PDB file of C-alpha atoms and ligand atoms in Angstrom:
ATOM      1  CA  MET A   1       0.018   0.081   0.169  1.00  0.00           C
ATOM      2  CA  SER A   2       1.285   2.710  -0.725  1.00  0.00           C
ATOM      3  CA  GLY A   3      -0.277   6.761  -0.524  1.00  0.00           C
ATOM      4  CA  PRO A   4      -2.722   8.195   2.241  1.00  0.00           C
ATOM      5  CA  GLY A   5      -3.570   4.489   2.981  1.00  0.00           C
ATOM      6  CA  GLY A   6      -4.122   2.578   5.825  1.00  0.00           C
ATOM      7  CA  ALA A   7      -4.740  -0.742   7.122  1.00  0.00           C
ATOM      8  CA  ALA A   8      -7.570  -1.442  10.076  1.00  0.00           C
ATOM      9  CA  ALA A   9      -7.118  -4.554  12.012  1.00  0.00           C
ATOM     10  CA  SER A  10      -9.963  -6.029  14.930  1.00  0.00           C
ATOM     11  CA  GLY A  11      -8.084  -8.383  17.119  1.00  0.00           C
ATOM     12  CA  THR A  12      -9.585 -11.219  19.337  1.00  0.00           C
ATOM     13  CA  PRO A  13      -7.457 -13.698  21.749  1.00  0.00           C
ATOM     14  CA  PRO A  14      -7.495 -16.580  20.449  1.00  0.00           C
ATOM     15  CA  ALA A  15      -9.811 -16.211  17.441  1.00  0.00           C
ATOM     16  CA  GLY A  16     -12.626 -13.264  16.217  1.00  0.00           C
ATOM     17  CA  SER A  17     -15.418 -13.637  13.210  1.00  0.00           C
ATOM     18  CA  GLY A  18     -16.897 -11.426  11.296  1.00  0.00           C
ATOM     19  CA  ASP A  19     -17.520  -9.674   7.587  1.00  0.00           C
ATOM     20  CA  THR A  20     -16.122  -6.406   8.794  1.00  0.00           C
ATOM     21  CA  PRO A  21     -13.622  -4.907  11.357  1.00  0.00           C
ATOM     22  CA  ALA A  22     -16.980  -4.615  13.718  1.00  0.00           C
ATOM     23  CA  GLY A  23     -17.840  -8.263  13.204  1.00  0.00           C
ATOM     24  CA  ASN A  24     -21.278  -6.566  13.081  1.00  0.00           C
ATOM     25  CA  GLY A  25     -22.202  -7.417   9.237  1.00  0.00           C
ATOM     26  CA  ASP A  26     -22.901  -3.515   9.051  1.00  0.00           C
ATOM     27  CA  THR A  27     -21.126  -3.761   5.666  1.00  0.00           C
ATOM     28  CA  PRO A  28     -21.565  -0.304   3.602  1.00  0.00           C
ATOM     29  CA  ALA A  29     -21.867  -0.920  -0.070  1.00  0.00           C
ATOM     30  CA  LEU A  30     -18.693  -0.709  -1.799  1.00  0.00           C
ATOM     31  CA  PRO A  31     -18.040   1.442  -5.358  1.00  0.00           C
ATOM     32  CA  ARG A  32     -17.508  -0.834  -8.271  1.00  0.00           C
ATOM     33  CA  ASP A  33     -13.967  -0.257  -8.981  1.00  0.00           C
ATOM     34  CA  TYR A  34     -12.865  -0.191  -4.654  1.00  0.00           C
ATOM     35  CA  GLU A  35     -11.414  -2.914  -3.537  1.00  0.00           C
ATOM     36  CA  LEU A  36     -11.428  -4.120  -0.079  1.00  0.00           C
ATOM     37  CA  ALA A  37      -9.734  -6.916   0.675  1.00  0.00           C
ATOM     38  CA  GLY A  38     -10.025  -8.531   4.593  1.00  0.00           C
ATOM     39  CA  LYS A  39      -7.331 -11.176   5.388  1.00  0.00           C
ATOM     40  CA  ASN A  40      -6.591 -13.070   9.089  1.00  0.00           C
ATOM     41  CA  LYS A  41      -3.209 -13.109  10.289  1.00  0.00           C
ATOM     42  CA  VAL A  42      -2.783 -15.277  13.540  1.00  0.00           C
ATOM     43  CA  VAL A  43      -0.060 -13.489  16.040  1.00  0.00           C
ATOM     44  CA  ALA A  44       0.993 -15.519  18.831  1.00  0.00           C
ATOM     45  CA  VAL A  45       2.142 -13.232  22.085  1.00  0.00           C
ATOM     46  CA  ASP A  46       3.459 -15.036  24.900  1.00  0.00           C
ATOM     47  CA  GLY A  47       1.870 -18.532  23.938  1.00  0.00           C
ATOM     48  CA  VAL A  48      -1.928 -16.709  23.036  1.00  0.00           C
ATOM     49  CA  LYS A  49      -2.580 -16.440  19.164  1.00  0.00           C
ATOM     50  CA  VAL A  50      -4.322 -13.403  18.788  1.00  0.00           C
ATOM     51  CA  LYS A  51      -6.224 -13.562  15.078  1.00  0.00           C
ATOM     52  CA  LEU A  52      -5.744 -10.038  13.239  1.00  0.00           C
ATOM     53  CA  GLN A  53      -8.661  -9.431  10.810  1.00  0.00           C
ATOM     54  CA  ILE A  54      -7.232  -6.979   8.447  1.00  0.00           C
ATOM     55  CA  TRP A  55      -8.909  -4.918   5.999  1.00  0.00           C
ATOM     56  CA  ASP A  56      -6.458  -3.110   3.920  1.00  0.00           C
ATOM     57  CA  THR A  57      -8.371   0.505   2.831  1.00  0.00           C
ATOM     58  CA  ALA A  58      -8.043   2.653  -0.774  1.00  0.00           C
ATOM     59  CA  GLY A  59      -6.009   5.398  -0.157  1.00  0.00           C
ATOM     60  CA  GLN A  60      -7.999   7.504  -2.443  1.00  0.00           C
ATOM     61  CA  GLU A  61     -10.024  10.339  -1.459  1.00  0.00           C
ATOM     62  CA  ARG A  62     -13.158   9.589  -3.084  1.00  0.00           C
ATOM     63  CA  PHE A  63     -13.318   6.411  -1.070  1.00  0.00           C
ATOM     64  CA  ARG A  64     -13.158   8.478   1.907  1.00  0.00           C
ATOM     65  CA  SER A  65     -16.671   7.820   2.716  1.00  0.00           C
ATOM     66  CA  VAL A  66     -16.962   4.064   2.341  1.00  0.00           C
ATOM     67  CA  THR A  67     -13.378   3.831   4.516  1.00  0.00           C
ATOM     68  CA  HIS A  68     -14.722   5.261   7.711  1.00  0.00           C
ATOM     69  CA  ALA A  69     -17.725   2.823   8.371  1.00  0.00           C
ATOM     70  CA  TYR A  70     -14.857   0.384   8.094  1.00  0.00           C
ATOM     71  CA  TYR A  71     -12.362   1.487  10.393  1.00  0.00           C
ATOM     72  CA  ARG A  72     -15.068   2.758  12.869  1.00  0.00           C
ATOM     73  CA  ASP A  73     -15.450   0.148  14.580  1.00  0.00           C
ATOM     74  CA  ALA A  74     -11.384  -1.320  14.145  1.00  0.00           C
ATOM     75  CA  GLN A  75      -9.689  -2.070  17.284  1.00  0.00           C
ATOM     76  CA  ALA A  76      -6.246  -1.165  15.554  1.00  0.00           C
ATOM     77  CA  LEU A  77      -5.492   1.374  12.519  1.00  0.00           C
ATOM     78  CA  LEU A  78      -1.821   1.280  10.634  1.00  0.00           C
ATOM     79  CA  LEU A  79      -1.264   4.560   8.755  1.00  0.00           C
ATOM     80  CA  LEU A  80       1.008   4.085   6.140  1.00  0.00           C
ATOM     81  CA  TYR A  81       2.516   7.160   3.689  1.00  0.00           C
ATOM     82  CA  ASP A  82       5.324   6.792   0.943  1.00  0.00           C
ATOM     83  CA  ILE A  83       9.054   7.773   2.089  1.00  0.00           C
ATOM     84  CA  THR A  84       9.076   8.969  -1.942  1.00  0.00           C
ATOM     85  CA  SER A  85       5.583  10.869  -2.140  1.00  0.00           C
ATOM     86  CA  LYS A  86       5.671  14.158   0.109  1.00  0.00           C
ATOM     87  CA  MET A  87       1.833  14.115  -1.130  1.00  0.00           C
ATOM     88  CA  SER A  88       0.982  10.831   0.845  1.00  0.00           C
ATOM     89  CA  PHE A  89       3.122  12.186   3.865  1.00  0.00           C
ATOM     90  CA  ASP A  90       1.061  15.777   4.322  1.00  0.00           C
ATOM     91  CA  ASN A  91      -2.386  13.196   3.561  1.00  0.00           C
ATOM     92  CA  ILE A  92      -1.669  11.505   6.715  1.00  0.00           C
ATOM     93  CA  ARG A  93      -2.637  14.638   9.102  1.00  0.00           C
ATOM     94  CA  ALA A  94      -6.123  15.180   7.156  1.00  0.00           C
ATOM     95  CA  TRP A  95      -6.480  11.260   8.196  1.00  0.00           C
ATOM     96  CA  LEU A  96      -5.339  11.708  11.587  1.00  0.00           C
ATOM     97  CA  THR A  97      -7.580  14.289  11.810  1.00  0.00           C
ATOM     98  CA  GLU A  98     -10.301  12.349  10.612  1.00  0.00           C
ATOM     99  CA  ILE A  99      -9.818   9.008  12.598  1.00  0.00           C
ATOM    100  CA  HIS A 100     -10.116  11.508  15.669  1.00  0.00           C
ATOM    101  CA  GLU A 101     -13.634  11.618  14.347  1.00  0.00           C
ATOM    102  CA  TYR A 102     -14.755   8.420  13.229  1.00  0.00           C
ATOM    103  CA  ALA A 103     -12.451   5.800  15.045  1.00  0.00           C
ATOM    104  CA  GLN A 104     -12.705   4.284  18.359  1.00  0.00           C
ATOM    105  CA  LYS A 105     -11.323   6.360  21.563  1.00  0.00           C
ATOM    106  CA  ASP A 106      -8.855   3.942  22.506  1.00  0.00           C
ATOM    107  CA  VAL A 107      -7.442   2.511  18.458  1.00  0.00           C
ATOM    108  CA  VAL A 108      -4.115   1.440  18.456  1.00  0.00           C
ATOM    109  CA  ILE A 109      -2.832   4.018  15.984  1.00  0.00           C
ATOM    110  CA  MET A 110       0.548   3.223  14.284  1.00  0.00           C
ATOM    111  CA  LEU A 111       2.488   5.829  11.679  1.00  0.00           C
ATOM    112  CA  LEU A 112       4.575   3.684   9.204  1.00  0.00           C
ATOM    113  CA  GLY A 113       6.677   5.167   6.343  1.00  0.00           C
ATOM    114  CA  ASN A 114       6.627   2.652   3.385  1.00  0.00           C
ATOM    115  CA  LYS A 115       8.967   2.025   0.331  1.00  0.00           C
ATOM    116  CA  ALA A 116      11.848   2.639   2.696  1.00  0.00           C
ATOM    117  CA  ASP A 117      13.870   0.080   0.665  1.00  0.00           C
ATOM    118  CA  VAL A 118      13.849   3.097  -2.135  1.00  0.00           C
ATOM    119  CA  SER A 119      15.956   4.942  -0.525  1.00  0.00           C
ATOM    120  CA  SER A 120      17.362   7.147  -3.541  1.00  0.00           C
ATOM    121  CA  GLU A 121      14.326   8.533  -4.168  1.00  0.00           C
ATOM    122  CA  ARG A 122      12.874   9.503  -0.588  1.00  0.00           C
ATOM    123  CA  ALA A 123      11.173  12.448  -0.113  1.00  0.00           C
ATOM    124  CA  VAL A 124      10.117  12.470   3.181  1.00  0.00           C
ATOM    125  CA  ARG A 125      12.549  12.772   5.919  1.00  0.00           C
ATOM    126  CA  THR A 126      12.692   9.765   8.682  1.00  0.00           C
ATOM    127  CA  GLU A 127      12.782  12.876  11.277  1.00  0.00           C
ATOM    128  CA  ASP A 128       9.850  14.575   9.772  1.00  0.00           C
ATOM    129  CA  GLY A 129       7.901  11.028  10.121  1.00  0.00           C
ATOM    130  CA  ALA A 130       9.192  10.651  13.492  1.00  0.00           C
ATOM    131  CA  SER A 131       7.968  14.053  14.926  1.00  0.00           C
ATOM    132  CA  LEU A 132       4.719  14.216  13.477  1.00  0.00           C
ATOM    133  CA  ALA A 133       4.021  10.912  15.430  1.00  0.00           C
ATOM    134  CA  ARG A 134       5.415  12.762  17.833  1.00  0.00           C
ATOM    135  CA  GLU A 135       2.876  15.375  17.601  1.00  0.00           C
ATOM    136  CA  TYR A 136       0.428  13.159  17.975  1.00  0.00           C
ATOM    137  CA  GLY A 137       1.330  10.296  20.027  1.00  0.00           C
ATOM    138  CA  VAL A 138       1.561   7.578  17.956  1.00  0.00           C
ATOM    139  CA  PRO A 139       4.614   4.884  17.223  1.00  0.00           C
ATOM    140  CA  PHE A 140       6.326   4.818  14.155  1.00  0.00           C
ATOM    141  CA  MET A 141       8.996   3.251  12.384  1.00  0.00           C
ATOM    142  CA  GLU A 142       9.550   3.156   8.182  1.00  0.00           C
ATOM    143  CA  THR A 143       8.622   0.052   6.806  1.00  0.00           C
ATOM    144  CA  SER A 144       9.332  -2.283   3.136  1.00  0.00           C
ATOM    145  CA  ALA A 145       6.627  -4.285   1.684  1.00  0.00           C
ATOM    146  CA  LYS A 146       8.697  -4.828  -0.287  1.00  0.00           C
ATOM    147  CA  THR A 147      11.641  -6.759   1.688  1.00  0.00           C
ATOM    148  CA  GLY A 148       9.621  -7.382   4.663  1.00  0.00           C
ATOM    149  CA  MET A 149      11.475  -4.434   6.897  1.00  0.00           C
ATOM    150  CA  ASN A 150       9.685  -4.037  10.183  1.00  0.00           C
ATOM    151  CA  VAL A 151       6.342  -5.435   8.475  1.00  0.00           C
ATOM    152  CA  GLU A 152       5.918  -8.298  11.187  1.00  0.00           C
ATOM    153  CA  LEU A 153       7.085  -6.312  13.895  1.00  0.00           C
ATOM    154  CA  ALA A 154       4.304  -3.726  13.006  1.00  0.00           C
ATOM    155  CA  PHE A 155       1.573  -6.152  13.325  1.00  0.00           C
ATOM    156  CA  LEU A 156       3.320  -8.310  16.544  1.00  0.00           C
ATOM    157  CA  ALA A 157       3.183  -4.922  18.382  1.00  0.00           C
ATOM    158  CA  VAL A 158      -0.369  -3.867  17.390  1.00  0.00           C
ATOM    159  CA  ALA A 159      -1.327  -8.132  18.352  1.00  0.00           C
ATOM    160  CA  LYS A 160       1.018  -7.254  21.764  1.00  0.00           C
ATOM    161  CA  GLU A 161      -1.238  -4.166  22.755  1.00  0.00           C
ATOM    162  CA  LEU A 162      -4.448  -5.985  21.739  1.00  0.00           C
ATOM    163  CA  LYS A 163      -3.614  -8.884  23.760  1.00  0.00           C
ATOM    164  CA  GLN A 164      -2.386  -7.311  26.620  1.00  0.00           C
ATOM    165  CA  ARG A 165      -6.243  -5.433  26.758  1.00  0.00           C
ATOM    166  CA  ALA A 166      -7.988  -7.882  26.189  1.00  0.00           C
ATOM    167  CA  VAL A 167      -6.403 -10.401  29.049  1.00  0.00           C
ATOM    168  CA  GLN A 168      -3.997  -8.823  31.631  1.00  0.00           C
ATOM    169  CA  PRO A 169      -2.840 -10.426  33.781  1.00  0.00           C
ATOM    170  CA  LEU A 170      -2.112  -8.569  36.932  1.00  0.00           C
ATOM    171  CA  ASP A 171       1.149  -9.813  37.965  1.00  0.00           C
ATOM    172  CA  GLU A 172       2.572  -8.121  34.580  1.00  0.00           C
ATOM    173  CA  PRO A 173       3.876  -4.836  33.493  1.00  0.00           C
ATOM    174  CA  ARG A 174       1.672  -3.018  31.353  1.00  0.00           C
ATOM    175  CA  PHE A 175       3.088  -3.478  28.019  1.00  0.00           C
ATOM    176  CA  GLN A 176       4.682  -0.269  26.372  1.00  0.00           C
ATOM    177  CA  ILE A 177       3.905  -0.287  22.253  1.00  0.00           C
ATOM    178  CA  HIS A 178       6.157   3.173  21.867  1.00  0.00           C
ATOM    179  CA  ASP A 179       9.072   1.315  24.007  1.00  0.00           C
ATOM    180  CA  TYR A 180       8.187  -1.654  22.716  1.00  0.00           C
ATOM    181  CA  ILE A 181       8.624  -0.409  18.847  1.00  0.00           C
ATOM    182  CA  GLU A 182      11.613   1.765  19.464  1.00  0.00           C
ATOM    183  CA  SER A 183      13.729  -0.934  20.806  1.00  0.00           C
ATOM    184  CA  GLN A 184      12.655  -3.576  18.206  1.00  0.00           C
ATOM    185  CA  LYS A 185      12.320  -1.506  15.168  1.00  0.00           C
ATOM    186  CA  LYS A 186      15.323  -1.622  12.062  1.00  0.00           C
ATOM    187  CA  LYS A 187      16.274   2.002  10.852  1.00  0.00           C
ATOM    188  CA  SER A 188      16.218   2.181   7.319  1.00  0.00           C
ATOM    189  CA  SER A 189      19.606   4.941   7.502  1.00  0.00           C
ATOM    190  CA  CYS A 190      21.407   1.927   8.940  1.00  0.00           C
ATOM    191  CA  CYS A 191      24.622   0.342   9.052  1.00  0.00           C
ATOM    192  CA  ALA A 192      27.486   2.073  10.481  1.00  0.00           C
ATOM    193  CA  PHE A 193      30.738  -0.422  10.742  1.00  0.00           C
ATOM    194  CA  ALA A 194      31.197  -0.435  14.829  1.00  0.00           C
TER     195      ALA A 194
HETATM  196  N1  GTP B   1      10.381  -0.598  -3.846  1.00  0.00           N
HETATM  197  C1  GTP B   1       8.365  -0.886  -3.235  1.00  0.00           C
HETATM  198  N2  GTP B   1       7.529  -0.826  -3.684  1.00  0.00           N
HETATM  199  C2  GTP B   1       6.307  -1.344  -2.894  1.00  0.00           C
HETATM  200  C3  GTP B   1       6.454  -1.173  -1.464  1.00  0.00           C
HETATM  201  N3  GTP B   1       5.039  -1.404  -1.158  1.00  0.00           N
HETATM  202  C4  GTP B   1       4.197  -1.164  -2.065  1.00  0.00           C
HETATM  203  N4  GTP B   1       5.369  -0.975  -2.942  1.00  0.00           N
HETATM  204  C5  GTP B   1       4.821  -0.708  -4.396  1.00  0.00           C
HETATM  205  O1  GTP B   1       4.210   0.106  -4.646  1.00  0.00           O
HETATM  206  C6  GTP B   1       3.078  -0.490  -6.015  1.00  0.00           C
HETATM  207  C7  GTP B   1       1.647   0.342  -5.031  1.00  0.00           C
HETATM  208  O2  GTP B   1       1.071  -0.517  -4.338  1.00  0.00           O
HETATM  209  P1  GTP B   1      -0.583  -1.407  -3.558  1.00  0.00           P
HETATM  210  O3  GTP B   1      -0.150  -1.750  -2.060  1.00  0.00           O
HETATM  211  O4  GTP B   1      -1.011  -1.489  -4.962  1.00  0.00           O
HETATM  212  O5  GTP B   1      -0.904   0.490  -3.179  1.00  0.00           O
HETATM  213  P2  GTP B   1      -1.874   0.857  -2.592  1.00  0.00           P
HETATM  214  O6  GTP B   1      -1.790   2.081  -1.602  1.00  0.00           O
HETATM  215  O7  GTP B   1      -2.505  -0.064  -1.343  1.00  0.00           O
HETATM  216  O8  GTP B   1      -2.939   1.653  -3.344  1.00  0.00           O
HETATM  217  P3  GTP B   1      -4.120   2.008  -3.057  1.00  0.00           P
HETATM  218  O9  GTP B   1      -4.797   1.349  -2.006  1.00  0.00           O
HETATM  219  O10 GTP B   1      -4.919   2.395  -4.216  1.00  0.00           O
HETATM  220  O11 GTP B   1      -3.730   3.668  -2.114  1.00  0.00           O
HETATM  221  C8  GTP B   1       3.164  -1.682  -6.272  1.00  0.00           C
HETATM  222  O12 GTP B   1       3.574  -1.561  -7.573  1.00  0.00           O
HETATM  223  C9  GTP B   1       3.809  -2.184  -4.975  1.00  0.00           C
HETATM  224  O13 GTP B   1       4.160  -2.938  -5.626  1.00  0.00           O
HETATM  225  C10 GTP B   1       8.036  -1.109  -0.710  1.00  0.00           C
HETATM  226  O14 GTP B   1       8.073  -1.513   0.830  1.00  0.00           O
HETATM  227  N5  GTP B   1       8.636  -0.923  -1.347  1.00  0.00           N
END
């Protein structure tokens, strides 16, 4: 996914069902040229299987009225921009504003700068992604759907957060998604020889 798109996920430990992220059957009518692929991904978190039902929503403006109906009940939203497209980055603010209006108040949001593998065409600095994420208090990392960089980590972090919310043992410290991502993420501008 590139551009001002996103992915909505609902997590259910250990298993979930339903046709929309809400699982409430309240599916809005889709325009003919709109594709919304629902996929399941099971992530094991500390022995608990968390099933993520993933909805890849189109980023185009003209689909917004459709997409907000889909992410309204999502438990997690991954907001992707394309690091080679300033426009996709600029659109993230609009998405964050819209999410604030339509999404669940406690939705897990993650900002992802995708296409980190094509740094020669970079149009958005890593610091700018990090700074926007700080402004909105959401975790951030750069990813590559092509090489897989940080992709599993993004889903794992969401699964850990959702699992913790569903079954939080009293004797365990609260999972901190920001700290977890900061400690685990691979930097795209890597490779100092130390
Ligand atoms: N190099 C590179 N190409 C990517 C990456 N992710 C997606 N692409 C390419 O970017 C193009 C668009 O990807 P899509 O996944 O179709 O984009 P999308 O954002 O889902 O499209 P919409 O939902 O319509 O906004 C395709 O040609 C992908 O192969 C990435 O991480 N690296």
